[in-house]
Amino acid sequence: MRNMTILVVDDDPVIRRMLEKRLEKEGYEVLIAEDGYQAKKIFPQQHIDVVLTDLIMPGSIGGIEVLDIAKKINPTIEVILITAHSSVDTAVEAMKKGAADYLEKPINFDELFLRLEKIANLQSIMRNAMDLSQAMDTTESAAAVTIQNLEIRNAELQGRLNAIETILRDKQSPPYDQVDKVLDLLAAENNIIIYPQ
Amino acid sequence: MLKISPDELKLVAQYIHDISGIYLDQSKSYLFETRLSSIVSEYDFKSFKELYQKAKTESDKIIERKIIDAISTNETLFYRDKGPFELLQHKLLPELIDARTPGSPALKTNIKIWSAASSTGQELYSIAITLKELLPDFSRYTIKLLGTDISDGAVAQASRGKYNKFEMERGLPGDKLQRYFTMFGDSWTIKDEIRAMVQFRKLNLMLPFADLGKFDIIFCRNVAIYFTLPDRQKLFNKIADSLADDGYLIIGSTESLTGICPLFVPKRYLRSIFYQKK
């Protein structure tokens, strides 16, 4: 499984350092932002799988705004909010806006790792499904070209058979003329245009 | 998971065919087991025979509806392969508008389009968006866009026009997403101006549908593949009756009418094929 890249957004340097250390130890790639403004700058520059953000930070970009920015840049980014017990209601609101989960302070790391693992599994299933549908699209479009060519060619040949039948059933026409006309129609075989692939 | 016996398999496969026309390969018993497992556990059925008997005898048909929802495939996308929509935009609609526009400017141009297996609605909404972008003066047209599907669940979701991120991810170009959908959290809802153009209802394609009237364009993509050959023949014969004489039929890009319906002739436009009546 590919390692996930996690962006940690928190104004508290102690929590930042602790999260960075523990997450790196677990094998995650970690990016750090000191507040919402820094996070906003990082989003367009880096591939991020998960954002771990404090709900309440100084300035006008809090956790909810980080969530909005992340989802706007790439809806597949999952956001986990870190919240004090007193702001659980806000965190639940955030879940309605698309946050994957929230964690109450103080952070229980076992709980955090469990949730990250769940997100990793889900993303891997998603990628797998995308790969499969990509493969299906490729197979389907290749098959479509073949089938469409056959369909058109079949209709063309059917039309020619009908024309030959009409010529041969024409009792008025001398047999040599009929043969000539039929041969002309058959010679046209070489002119069937197959659409280029 | 509850296992299905060979006898039950025959019984259930026949029953599913009777209620939906869908033909499931009986060598794939796991398909029956996995798709029906949620109904089995919801009602706590002890066997598939019990499920069959309850479904067949209950008067309100709730289990039957749930079976159809579970068994029908709802793999669909916005603009699922681009070909048909290019075809619609550059060839079929311009031709149709030329043919249908009345001599008097006081009269409206009538256009009727049917998505015969509309699933969760993406195809019909894609058609509606194409129309909206192509026709600047909407008030001059009377447009009827009908989507039908055998699954109540699919019809309900189509009518809501609400999609989650998994359903939105592929197919829809970003500018169309922004213009025609409202985003909230992880879900997108189609805007009212598009939703107002379409109508969804339940329909089993195995039953008569002549009462829907005649259509100018019929999309019947990737549904006949779930039917047996005789059922496909019947279906496309009925579709021929429901199509205007100069109307257009679009089937799935890997489907063919050869050996199925001699009433249609295939025509090519760019990377797509469409059918017209002979």
CSV table of C-alpha atoms in Angstrom, one decimal:
chain,number,residue,atom,x,y,z
A,1,MET,CA,0.0,0.0,0.0
A,2,ARG,CA,1.2,3.5,-0.9
A,3,ASN,CA,2.1,5.7,2.1
A,4,MET,CA,-0.4,8.4,2.8
A,5,THR,CA,0.7,12.0,3.1
A,6,ILE,CA,-0.9,13.7,6.1
A,7,LEU,CA,-1.0,17.5,6.5
A,8,VAL,CA,-1.0,18.5,10.2
A,9,VAL,CA,-2.5,21.9,10.8
A,10,ASP,CA,-2.2,23.2,14.4
A,11,ASP,CA,-1.2,26.5,16.0
A,12,ASP,CA,0.2,24.7,19.1
A,13,PRO,CA,3.9,23.9,18.4
A,14,VAL,CA,3.9,21.2,21.1
A,15,ILE,CA,1.0,19.3,19.6
A,16,ARG,CA,2.4,19.8,16.1
A,17,ARG,CA,5.8,18.3,17.0
A,18,MET,CA,4.1,15.4,18.8
A,19,LEU,CA,1.8,14.6,15.9
A,20,GLU,CA,4.7,14.8,13.4
A,21,LYS,CA,6.9,12.5,15.5
A,22,ARG,CA,4.2,9.9,16.1
A,23,LEU,CA,2.9,9.9,12.6
A,24,GLU,CA,6.3,9.6,11.0
A,25,LYS,CA,7.1,6.7,13.3
A,26,GLU,CA,4.0,5.0,11.9
A,27,GLY,CA,5.4,5.4,8.4
A,28,TYR,CA,3.3,8.3,7.2
A,29,GLU,CA,4.6,11.2,5.2
A,30,VAL,CA,3.9,14.3,7.3
A,31,LEU,CA,3.6,18.0,6.2
A,32,ILE,CA,3.2,20.7,8.7
A,33,ALA,CA,1.2,24.0,8.7
A,34,GLU,CA,1.3,26.4,11.6
A,35,ASP,CA,-2.2,27.8,10.8
A,36,GLY,CA,-4.9,27.9,8.2
A,37,TYR,CA,-3.1,30.4,6.1
A,38,GLN,CA,0.0,28.2,5.7
A,39,ALA,CA,-2.3,25.2,5.0
A,40,LYS,CA,-4.0,27.2,2.3
A,41,LYS,CA,-0.7,27.8,0.6
A,42,ILE,CA,0.4,24.1,0.8
A,43,PHE,CA,-2.8,22.6,-0.7
A,44,PRO,CA,-2.1,23.6,-4.4
A,45,GLN,CA,1.6,22.6,-4.1
A,46,GLN,CA,1.5,19.1,-2.6
A,47,HIS,CA,-0.4,15.9,-2.9
A,48,ILE,CA,-2.3,15.3,0.3
A,49,ASP,CA,-4.3,12.3,1.3
A,50,VAL,CA,-5.5,13.3,4.8
A,51,VAL,CA,-5.6,16.6,6.7
A,52,LEU,CA,-5.5,16.6,10.5
A,53,THR,CA,-6.5,20.0,11.6
A,54,ASP,CA,-7.3,21.7,14.9
A,55,LEU,CA,-10.8,23.1,14.9
A,56,ILE,CA,-10.1,26.4,16.5
A,57,MET,CA,-7.1,28.4,15.4
A,58,PRO,CA,-6.2,32.1,15.5
A,59,GLY,CA,-7.2,34.2,12.5
A,60,SER,CA,-10.1,33.8,10.1
A,61,ILE,CA,-9.1,30.3,8.8
A,62,GLY,CA,-10.2,27.7,11.4
A,63,GLY,CA,-10.6,24.0,11.0
A,64,ILE,CA,-14.0,24.3,9.1
A,65,GLU,CA,-12.4,26.7,6.6
A,66,VAL,CA,-9.4,24.3,6.1
A,67,LEU,CA,-12.0,21.6,5.4
A,68,ASP,CA,-13.8,23.8,2.8
A,69,ILE,CA,-10.5,24.7,1.1
A,70,ALA,CA,-9.3,21.1,1.0
A,71,LYS,CA,-12.6,19.8,-0.4
A,72,LYS,CA,-12.6,22.5,-3.0
A,73,ILE,CA,-9.1,21.6,-4.2
A,74,ASN,CA,-9.6,17.9,-4.2
A,75,PRO,CA,-12.8,16.2,-2.9
A,76,THR,CA,-11.0,13.0,-2.2
A,77,ILE,CA,-8.9,14.6,0.5
A,78,GLU,CA,-10.1,13.3,3.9
A,79,VAL,CA,-10.2,15.7,6.8
A,80,ILE,CA,-10.1,14.8,10.5
A,81,LEU,CA,-10.8,17.6,13.0
A,82,ILE,CA,-9.2,17.8,16.4
A,83,THR,CA,-11.5,19.4,18.9
A,84,ALA,CA,-11.9,20.2,22.5
A,85,HIS,CA,-14.8,18.4,24.2
A,86,SER,CA,-16.7,21.7,24.4
A,87,SER,CA,-16.9,22.0,20.6
A,88,VAL,CA,-18.1,18.6,19.7
A,89,ASP,CA,-21.3,20.1,18.3
A,90,THR,CA,-19.2,22.1,15.8
A,91,ALA,CA,-17.3,19.0,14.9
A,92,VAL,CA,-20.6,17.2,14.1
A,93,GLU,CA,-21.6,20.1,11.9
A,94,ALA,CA,-18.2,19.7,10.1
A,95,MET,CA,-19.0,16.0,9.5
A,96,LYS,CA,-22.1,17.1,7.7
A,97,LYS,CA,-19.9,19.3,5.5
A,98,GLY,CA,-17.8,16.4,4.5
A,99,ALA,CA,-15.2,15.8,7.3
A,100,ALA,CA,-14.3,12.2,7.6
A,101,ASP,CA,-14.1,12.2,11.4
A,102,TYR,CA,-13.2,14.1,14.5
A,103,LEU,CA,-11.0,13.4,17.5
A,104,GLU,CA,-11.4,14.9,21.0
A,105,LYS,CA,-8.4,16.3,22.9
A,106,PRO,CA,-6.3,15.0,24.4
A,107,ILE,CA,-5.4,12.9,21.3
A,108,ASN,CA,-5.6,9.2,21.8
A,109,PHE,CA,-3.0,8.0,19.3
A,110,ASP,CA,-4.4,4.4,19.0
A,111,GLU,CA,-7.7,5.9,18.0
A,112,LEU,CA,-6.0,8.2,15.5
A,113,PHE,CA,-4.0,5.4,13.9
A,114,LEU,CA,-7.1,3.2,13.7
A,115,ARG,CA,-9.0,6.0,11.8
A,116,LEU,CA,-6.1,6.6,9.5
A,117,GLU,CA,-5.9,3.0,8.7
A,118,LYS,CA,-9.6,2.9,7.8
A,119,ILE,CA,-9.1,5.9,5.5
A,120,ALA,CA,-6.1,4.2,3.9
A,121,ASN,CA,-8.2,1.1,3.3
A,122,LEU,CA,-11.1,3.0,1.9
A,123,GLN,CA,-8.8,5.0,-0.4
A,124,SER,CA,-7.1,1.9,-1.6
A,125,ILE,CA,-10.5,0.3,-2.4
A,126,MET,CA,-11.4,3.5,-4.2
A,127,ARG,CA,-8.2,3.5,-6.3
A,128,ASN,CA,-8.8,-0.2,-7.1
A,129,ALA,CA,-12.3,0.6,-8.2
A,130,MET,CA,-11.1,3.5,-10.3
A,131,ASP,CA,-8.4,1.2,-11.9
A,132,LEU,CA,-11.1,-1.4,-12.7
A,133,SER,CA,-13.4,1.1,-14.2
A,134,GLN,CA,-10.6,2.5,-16.2
A,135,ALA,CA,-9.8,-1.0,-17.5
A,136,MET,CA,-13.4,-1.5,-18.3
A,137,ASP,CA,-13.6,1.8,-20.2
A,138,THR,CA,-10.5,0.8,-22.2
A,139,THR,CA,-11.9,-2.7,-23.0
A,140,GLU,CA,-15.3,-1.2,-23.8
A,141,SER,CA,-14.0,1.4,-26.2
A,142,ALA,CA,-11.8,-1.1,-28.0
A,143,ALA,CA,-14.8,-3.5,-28.3
A,144,ALA,CA,-17.0,-0.7,-29.4
A,145,VAL,CA,-14.8,0.1,-32.4
A,146,THR,CA,-14.9,-3.5,-33.6
A,147,ILE,CA,-18.6,-4.0,-33.0
A,148,GLN,CA,-19.5,-0.7,-34.8
A,149,ASN,CA,-17.3,-1.6,-37.8
A,150,LEU,CA,-19.0,-5.0,-38.0
A,151,GLU,CA,-22.4,-3.5,-37.6
A,152,ILE,CA,-22.0,-1.0,-40.4
A,153,ARG,CA,-20.3,-3.6,-42.7
A,154,ASN,CA,-23.0,-6.1,-42.0
A,155,ALA,CA,-25.7,-3.5,-42.9
A,156,GLU,CA,-23.8,-2.6,-46.1
A,157,LEU,CA,-23.4,-6.3,-47.1
A,158,GLN,CA,-27.1,-6.9,-46.4
A,159,GLY,CA,-28.0,-4.0,-48.6
A,160,ARG,CA,-25.9,-5.4,-51.4
A,161,LEU,CA,-27.4,-8.9,-51.0
A,162,ASN,CA,-30.8,-7.3,-51.4
A,163,ALA,CA,-29.7,-5.4,-54.5
A,164,ILE,CA,-28.3,-8.6,-56.0
A,165,GLU,CA,-31.5,-10.5,-55.3
A,166,THR,CA,-33.5,-7.8,-57.0
A,167,ILE,CA,-31.3,-8.0,-60.1
A,168,LEU,CA,-31.5,-11.8,-60.3
A,169,ARG,CA,-35.3,-11.9,-59.9
A,170,ASP,CA,-35.7,-9.4,-62.8
A,171,LYS,CA,-37.1,-11.7,-65.4
A,172,GLN,CA,-37.1,-9.0,-68.1
A,173,SER,CA,-33.3,-8.6,-68.0
A,174,PRO,CA,-31.1,-10.9,-70.2
A,175,PRO,CA,-29.0,-13.2,-68.0
A,176,TYR,CA,-25.6,-11.8,-69.2
A,177,ASP,CA,-26.7,-8.3,-68.2
A,178,GLN,CA,-27.7,-9.7,-64.8
A,179,VAL,CA,-24.3,-11.4,-64.3
A,180,ASP,CA,-22.5,-8.2,-65.3
A,181,LYS,CA,-24.5,-6.1,-62.9
A,182,VAL,CA,-24.0,-8.6,-60.0
A,183,LEU,CA,-20.3,-8.7,-60.7
A,184,ASP,CA,-20.2,-4.9,-60.6
A,185,LEU,CA,-21.9,-4.9,-57.2
A,186,LEU,CA,-19.5,-7.6,-55.9
A,187,ALA,CA,-16.5,-5.6,-57.2
A,188,ALA,CA,-17.6,-2.7,-55.0
A,189,GLU,CA,-16.7,-4.9,-52.1
A,190,ASN,CA,-13.2,-3.3,-52.2
A,191,ASN,CA,-14.6,0.1,-51.7
A,192,ILE,CA,-16.1,-0.6,-48.3
A,193,ILE,CA,-14.6,2.1,-46.0
A,194,ILE,CA,-13.8,0.9,-42.6
A,195,TYR,CA,-13.6,3.8,-40.2
A,196,PRO,CA,-10.0,4.4,-39.1
A,197,GLN,CA,-9.4,3.4,-35.5
B,1,MET,CA,-24.0,-15.7,4.2
B,2,LEU,CA,-27.0,-17.9,3.4
B,3,LYS,CA,-26.2,-20.4,0.6
B,4,ILE,CA,-28.6,-21.1,-2.3
B,5,SER,CA,-29.3,-24.6,-3.4
B,6,PRO,CA,-29.5,-25.7,-7.1
B,7,ASP,CA,-33.3,-26.0,-6.9
B,8,GLU,CA,-33.7,-22.7,-5.3
B,9,LEU,CA,-31.4,-21.2,-7.9
B,10,LYS,CA,-33.7,-22.3,-10.7
B,11,LEU,CA,-36.7,-21.0,-8.8
B,12,VAL,CA,-35.3,-17.6,-8.0
B,13,ALA,CA,-33.7,-17.1,-11.4
B,14,GLN,CA,-37.1,-17.8,-13.1
B,15,TYR,CA,-38.8,-15.5,-10.6
B,16,ILE,CA,-36.4,-12.7,-11.2
B,17,HIS,CA,-36.8,-13.1,-15.0
B,18,ASP,CA,-40.6,-13.0,-14.6
B,19,ILE,CA,-40.6,-9.8,-12.6
B,20,SER,CA,-37.9,-7.9,-14.4
B,21,GLY,CA,-36.8,-9.6,-17.6
B,22,ILE,CA,-33.3,-9.8,-16.1
B,23,TYR,CA,-31.6,-13.0,-17.0
B,24,LEU,CA,-28.9,-14.0,-14.4
B,25,ASP,CA,-26.4,-16.7,-15.2
B,26,GLN,CA,-27.3,-19.7,-13.0
B,27,SER,CA,-23.7,-20.9,-12.9
B,28,LYS,CA,-23.0,-17.8,-10.7
B,29,SER,CA,-24.8,-18.7,-7.5
B,30,TYR,CA,-22.6,-16.3,-5.5
B,31,LEU,CA,-24.2,-13.5,-7.5
B,32,PHE,CA,-27.7,-14.4,-6.1
B,33,GLU,CA,-26.3,-14.9,-2.6
B,34,THR,CA,-24.4,-11.7,-2.4
B,35,ARG,CA,-27.0,-9.5,-4.1
B,36,LEU,CA,-29.9,-10.8,-2.1
B,37,SER,CA,-28.0,-11.2,1.2
B,38,SER,CA,-29.3,-7.9,2.7
B,39,ILE,CA,-32.9,-8.9,2.1
B,40,VAL,CA,-32.3,-12.3,3.5
B,41,SER,CA,-30.9,-10.9,6.7
B,42,GLU,CA,-33.5,-8.0,6.9
B,43,TYR,CA,-36.4,-10.5,6.9
B,44,ASP,CA,-34.4,-13.2,8.7
B,45,PHE,CA,-35.2,-15.8,6.0
B,46,LYS,CA,-34.0,-19.2,6.7
B,47,SER,CA,-33.7,-20.2,3.0
B,48,PHE,CA,-34.0,-18.7,-0.5
B,49,LYS,CA,-37.2,-20.7,-1.0
B,50,GLU,CA,-38.7,-18.9,1.9
B,51,LEU,CA,-37.7,-15.6,0.3
B,52,TYR,CA,-39.2,-16.7,-3.0
B,53,GLN,CA,-42.5,-17.7,-1.4
B,54,LYS,CA,-42.9,-14.6,0.7
B,55,ALA,CA,-42.0,-12.3,-2.3
B,56,LYS,CA,-44.5,-14.1,-4.5
B,57,THR,CA,-47.4,-14.1,-2.1
B,58,GLU,CA,-47.2,-10.8,-0.4
B,59,SER,CA,-49.8,-8.3,-1.6
B,60,ASP,CA,-47.9,-5.1,-1.3
B,61,LYS,CA,-44.9,-6.3,-3.4
B,62,ILE,CA,-42.4,-4.7,-1.0
B,63,ILE,CA,-40.0,-7.7,-1.1
B,64,GLU,CA,-40.4,-7.9,-4.9
B,65,ARG,CA,-39.3,-4.2,-5.2
B,66,LYS,CA,-36.4,-4.8,-2.9
B,67,ILE,CA,-35.3,-7.8,-5.0
B,68,ILE,CA,-35.4,-5.7,-8.2
B,69,ASP,CA,-33.4,-2.9,-6.5
B,70,ALA,CA,-30.8,-5.4,-5.4
B,71,ILE,CA,-30.5,-7.3,-8.6
B,72,SER,CA,-30.5,-4.5,-11.2
B,73,THR,CA,-27.1,-3.0,-12.0
B,74,ASN,CA,-26.8,0.7,-11.6
B,75,GLU,CA,-23.4,1.2,-13.1
B,76,THR,CA,-23.9,4.6,-14.8
B,77,LEU,CA,-22.0,7.8,-15.2
B,78,PHE,CA,-22.5,11.4,-16.3
B,79,TYR,CA,-21.6,11.4,-19.9
B,80,ARG,CA,-20.9,7.7,-19.9
B,81,ASP,CA,-18.7,7.5,-22.9
B,82,LYS,CA,-18.7,10.8,-24.7
B,83,GLY,CA,-19.7,9.5,-28.1
B,84,PRO,CA,-23.5,9.6,-27.7
B,85,PHE,CA,-23.5,13.1,-26.3
B,86,GLU,CA,-21.3,14.5,-29.1
B,87,LEU,CA,-23.7,12.7,-31.5
B,88,LEU,CA,-26.7,14.3,-29.8
B,89,GLN,CA,-25.1,17.8,-29.7
B,90,HIS,CA,-23.6,17.9,-33.2
B,91,LYS,CA,-25.9,15.8,-35.3
B,92,LEU,CA,-29.2,14.5,-33.9
B,93,LEU,CA,-30.5,17.6,-32.2
B,94,PRO,CA,-29.6,20.0,-35.0
B,95,GLU,CA,-31.2,17.7,-37.5
B,96,LEU,CA,-34.3,17.1,-35.3
B,97,ILE,CA,-34.8,20.9,-34.7
B,98,ASP,CA,-34.6,21.5,-38.5
B,99,ALA,CA,-37.2,18.8,-39.1
B,100,ARG,CA,-39.5,19.7,-36.2
B,101,THR,CA,-39.5,23.5,-36.3
B,102,PRO,CA,-43.0,24.6,-37.5
B,103,GLY,CA,-43.3,27.2,-40.3
B,104,SER,CA,-45.1,29.7,-38.0
B,105,PRO,CA,-42.9,31.3,-35.3
B,106,ALA,CA,-45.9,31.3,-33.0
B,107,LEU,CA,-45.8,27.6,-32.8
B,108,LYS,CA,-43.4,25.7,-30.5
B,109,THR,CA,-41.0,23.0,-31.5
B,110,ASN,CA,-41.8,19.7,-29.8
B,111,ILE,CA,-39.0,17.4,-28.8
B,112,LYS,CA,-39.5,14.1,-26.9
B,113,ILE,CA,-36.5,12.1,-25.6
B,114,TRP,CA,-36.6,8.9,-23.6
B,115,SER,CA,-33.9,7.3,-21.5
B,116,ALA,CA,-35.3,3.8,-21.4
B,117,ALA,CA,-33.1,2.5,-18.6
B,118,SER,CA,-32.3,5.7,-16.7
B,119,SER,CA,-30.8,4.0,-13.7
B,120,THR,CA,-29.9,6.8,-11.2
B,121,GLY,CA,-30.5,9.5,-13.7
B,122,GLN,CA,-27.0,10.5,-14.9
B,123,GLU,CA,-27.8,9.9,-18.6
B,124,LEU,CA,-31.0,11.9,-18.7
B,125,TYR,CA,-29.4,14.8,-16.7
B,126,SER,CA,-26.5,14.7,-19.2
B,127,ILE,CA,-29.0,15.0,-22.0
B,128,ALA,CA,-30.8,17.8,-20.3
B,129,ILE,CA,-27.5,19.7,-19.8
B,130,THR,CA,-26.6,19.2,-23.5
B,131,LEU,CA,-30.0,20.6,-24.5
B,132,LYS,CA,-29.8,23.5,-22.2
B,133,GLU,CA,-26.4,24.5,-23.6
B,134,LEU,CA,-27.5,23.9,-27.2
B,135,LEU,CA,-30.8,25.8,-27.2
B,136,PRO,CA,-30.4,29.5,-26.4
B,137,ASP,CA,-34.1,30.3,-26.7
B,138,PHE,CA,-35.6,27.7,-24.5
B,139,SER,CA,-39.1,29.2,-24.5
B,140,ARG,CA,-39.5,28.3,-28.2
B,141,TYR,CA,-39.4,24.6,-27.4
B,142,THR,CA,-41.6,22.1,-25.7
B,143,ILE,CA,-39.2,19.5,-24.4
B,144,LYS,CA,-40.2,16.3,-22.8
B,145,LEU,CA,-37.4,14.3,-21.2
B,146,LEU,CA,-38.5,11.0,-19.7
B,147,GLY,CA,-36.4,8.6,-17.7
B,148,THR,CA,-37.6,5.1,-16.8
B,149,ASP,CA,-36.1,2.3,-14.8
B,150,ILE,CA,-37.3,-0.9,-13.3
B,151,SER,CA,-35.8,-0.2,-9.9
B,152,ASP,CA,-37.8,2.0,-7.5
B,153,GLY,CA,-34.6,2.8,-5.6
B,154,ALA,CA,-32.9,4.1,-8.8
B,155,VAL,CA,-36.0,6.1,-9.8
B,156,ALA,CA,-36.1,7.7,-6.4
B,157,GLN,CA,-32.4,8.6,-6.5
B,158,ALA,CA,-32.7,9.9,-10.0
B,159,SER,CA,-35.7,12.1,-9.0
B,160,ARG,CA,-33.7,13.6,-6.1
B,161,GLY,CA,-30.8,14.3,-8.4
B,162,LYS,CA,-28.4,14.0,-5.4
B,163,TYR,CA,-25.1,12.2,-5.9
B,164,ASN,CA,-22.2,11.3,-3.6
B,165,LYS,CA,-18.5,11.9,-4.5
B,166,PHE,CA,-18.0,8.4,-5.8
B,167,GLU,CA,-20.8,8.8,-8.3
B,168,MET,CA,-19.5,12.2,-9.4
B,169,GLU,CA,-15.9,11.4,-9.7
B,170,ARG,CA,-15.7,10.2,-13.2
B,171,GLY,CA,-17.2,11.6,-16.4
B,172,LEU,CA,-18.4,15.0,-15.5
B,173,PRO,CA,-16.2,17.9,-16.6
B,174,GLY,CA,-15.4,20.4,-13.8
B,175,ASP,CA,-17.1,23.4,-15.4
B,176,LYS,CA,-20.4,21.5,-15.8
B,177,LEU,CA,-20.1,20.4,-12.2
B,178,GLN,CA,-19.8,24.0,-11.0
B,179,ARG,CA,-22.5,25.3,-13.2
B,180,TYR,CA,-25.3,22.7,-12.8
B,181,PHE,CA,-24.7,21.3,-9.3
B,182,THR,CA,-24.9,22.6,-5.8
B,183,MET,CA,-22.3,21.1,-3.5
B,184,PHE,CA,-22.9,20.4,0.1
B,185,GLY,CA,-20.4,18.3,2.1
B,186,ASP,CA,-19.6,15.2,0.1
B,187,SER,CA,-22.7,15.4,-2.1
B,188,TRP,CA,-23.8,17.2,-5.2
B,189,THR,CA,-27.4,18.1,-6.0
B,190,ILE,CA,-28.5,19.0,-9.6
B,191,LYS,CA,-29.9,22.5,-9.8
B,192,ASP,CA,-33.6,23.1,-10.2
B,193,GLU,CA,-33.4,24.5,-13.7
B,194,ILE,CA,-32.1,21.1,-14.9
B,195,ARG,CA,-34.2,19.0,-12.7
B,196,ALA,CA,-37.4,20.8,-13.9
B,197,MET,CA,-36.6,19.6,-17.4
B,198,VAL,CA,-36.8,15.9,-16.6
B,199,GLN,CA,-39.2,13.3,-15.3
B,200,PHE,CA,-38.6,9.9,-13.9
B,201,ARG,CA,-40.9,6.9,-13.5
B,202,LYS,CA,-40.8,3.2,-12.9
B,203,LEU,CA,-41.2,1.0,-16.0
B,204,ASN,CA,-40.5,-2.7,-16.7
B,205,LEU,CA,-39.4,-2.9,-20.3
B,206,MET,CA,-40.8,-6.4,-20.6
B,207,LEU,CA,-44.3,-5.0,-20.3
B,208,PRO,CA,-46.1,-2.9,-23.0
B,209,PHE,CA,-45.1,0.7,-23.1
B,210,ALA,CA,-47.0,2.0,-26.2
B,211,ASP,CA,-48.9,4.4,-23.9
B,212,LEU,CA,-45.7,6.5,-23.5
B,213,GLY,CA,-46.3,7.8,-27.0
B,214,LYS,CA,-43.8,8.3,-29.8
B,215,PHE,CA,-40.3,9.7,-29.1
B,216,ASP,CA,-37.9,11.5,-31.3
B,217,ILE,CA,-34.8,10.1,-29.7
B,218,ILE,CA,-34.6,6.9,-27.6
B,219,PHE,CA,-31.6,6.0,-25.5
B,220,CYS,CA,-31.6,2.3,-24.7
B,221,ARG,CA,-28.0,1.7,-23.6
B,222,ASN,CA,-26.6,-1.3,-21.7
B,223,VAL,CA,-29.9,-2.7,-20.5
B,224,ALA,CA,-30.8,-5.3,-23.2
B,225,ILE,CA,-27.5,-7.0,-22.4
B,226,TYR,CA,-29.2,-8.4,-19.2
B,227,PHE,CA,-32.0,-9.9,-21.3
B,228,THR,CA,-32.3,-13.2,-23.2
B,229,LEU,CA,-32.2,-13.1,-27.0
B,230,PRO,CA,-36.0,-13.5,-27.5
B,231,ASP,CA,-36.6,-10.8,-24.9
B,232,ARG,CA,-34.2,-8.5,-26.7
B,233,GLN,CA,-36.0,-9.1,-30.0
B,234,LYS,CA,-39.3,-8.2,-28.4
B,235,LEU,CA,-37.9,-5.1,-26.7
B,236,PHE,CA,-36.4,-3.6,-29.9
B,237,ASN,CA,-39.6,-4.4,-31.9
B,238,LYS,CA,-41.6,-2.4,-29.3
B,239,ILE,CA,-39.0,0.4,-29.3
B,240,ALA,CA,-39.4,0.6,-33.1
B,241,ASP,CA,-43.1,1.2,-32.5
B,242,SER,CA,-42.4,3.9,-30.0
B,243,LEU,CA,-39.9,5.8,-32.2
B,244,ALA,CA,-41.0,8.5,-34.7
B,245,ASP,CA,-40.5,7.5,-38.3
B,246,ASP,CA,-37.5,9.8,-38.6
B,247,GLY,CA,-36.5,9.3,-35.0
B,248,TYR,CA,-33.1,8.1,-33.6
B,249,LEU,CA,-32.2,5.1,-31.5
B,250,ILE,CA,-29.0,5.0,-29.5
B,251,ILE,CA,-27.8,1.7,-27.9
B,252,GLY,CA,-24.7,0.9,-25.9
B,253,SER,CA,-21.4,1.3,-27.6
B,254,THR,CA,-20.7,-2.4,-27.4
B,255,GLU,CA,-24.2,-3.5,-28.3
B,256,SER,CA,-25.4,-4.6,-31.7
B,257,LEU,CA,-28.8,-5.1,-33.3
B,258,THR,CA,-27.6,-7.6,-35.8
B,259,GLY,CA,-29.7,-10.7,-35.5
B,260,ILE,CA,-32.0,-8.9,-33.0
B,261,CYS,CA,-34.1,-6.4,-34.9
B,262,PRO,CA,-34.2,-6.0,-38.7
B,263,LEU,CA,-36.3,-2.9,-38.5
B,264,PHE,CA,-33.4,-0.6,-37.9
B,265,VAL,CA,-30.4,0.4,-40.0
B,266,PRO,CA,-27.2,1.5,-38.4
B,267,LYS,CA,-25.6,4.9,-39.4
B,268,ARG,CA,-22.2,6.3,-38.4
B,269,TYR,CA,-21.4,9.7,-37.1
B,270,LEU,CA,-17.8,10.3,-36.0
B,271,ARG,CA,-17.0,7.7,-33.3
B,272,SER,CA,-20.7,6.7,-32.7
B,273,ILE,CA,-23.4,4.7,-34.3
B,274,PHE,CA,-27.1,5.5,-34.2
B,275,TYR,CA,-30.0,3.7,-35.7
B,276,GLN,CA,-33.0,4.8,-37.7
B,277,LYS,CA,-36.0,2.9,-38.9
B,278,LYS,CA,-35.7,1.5,-42.4
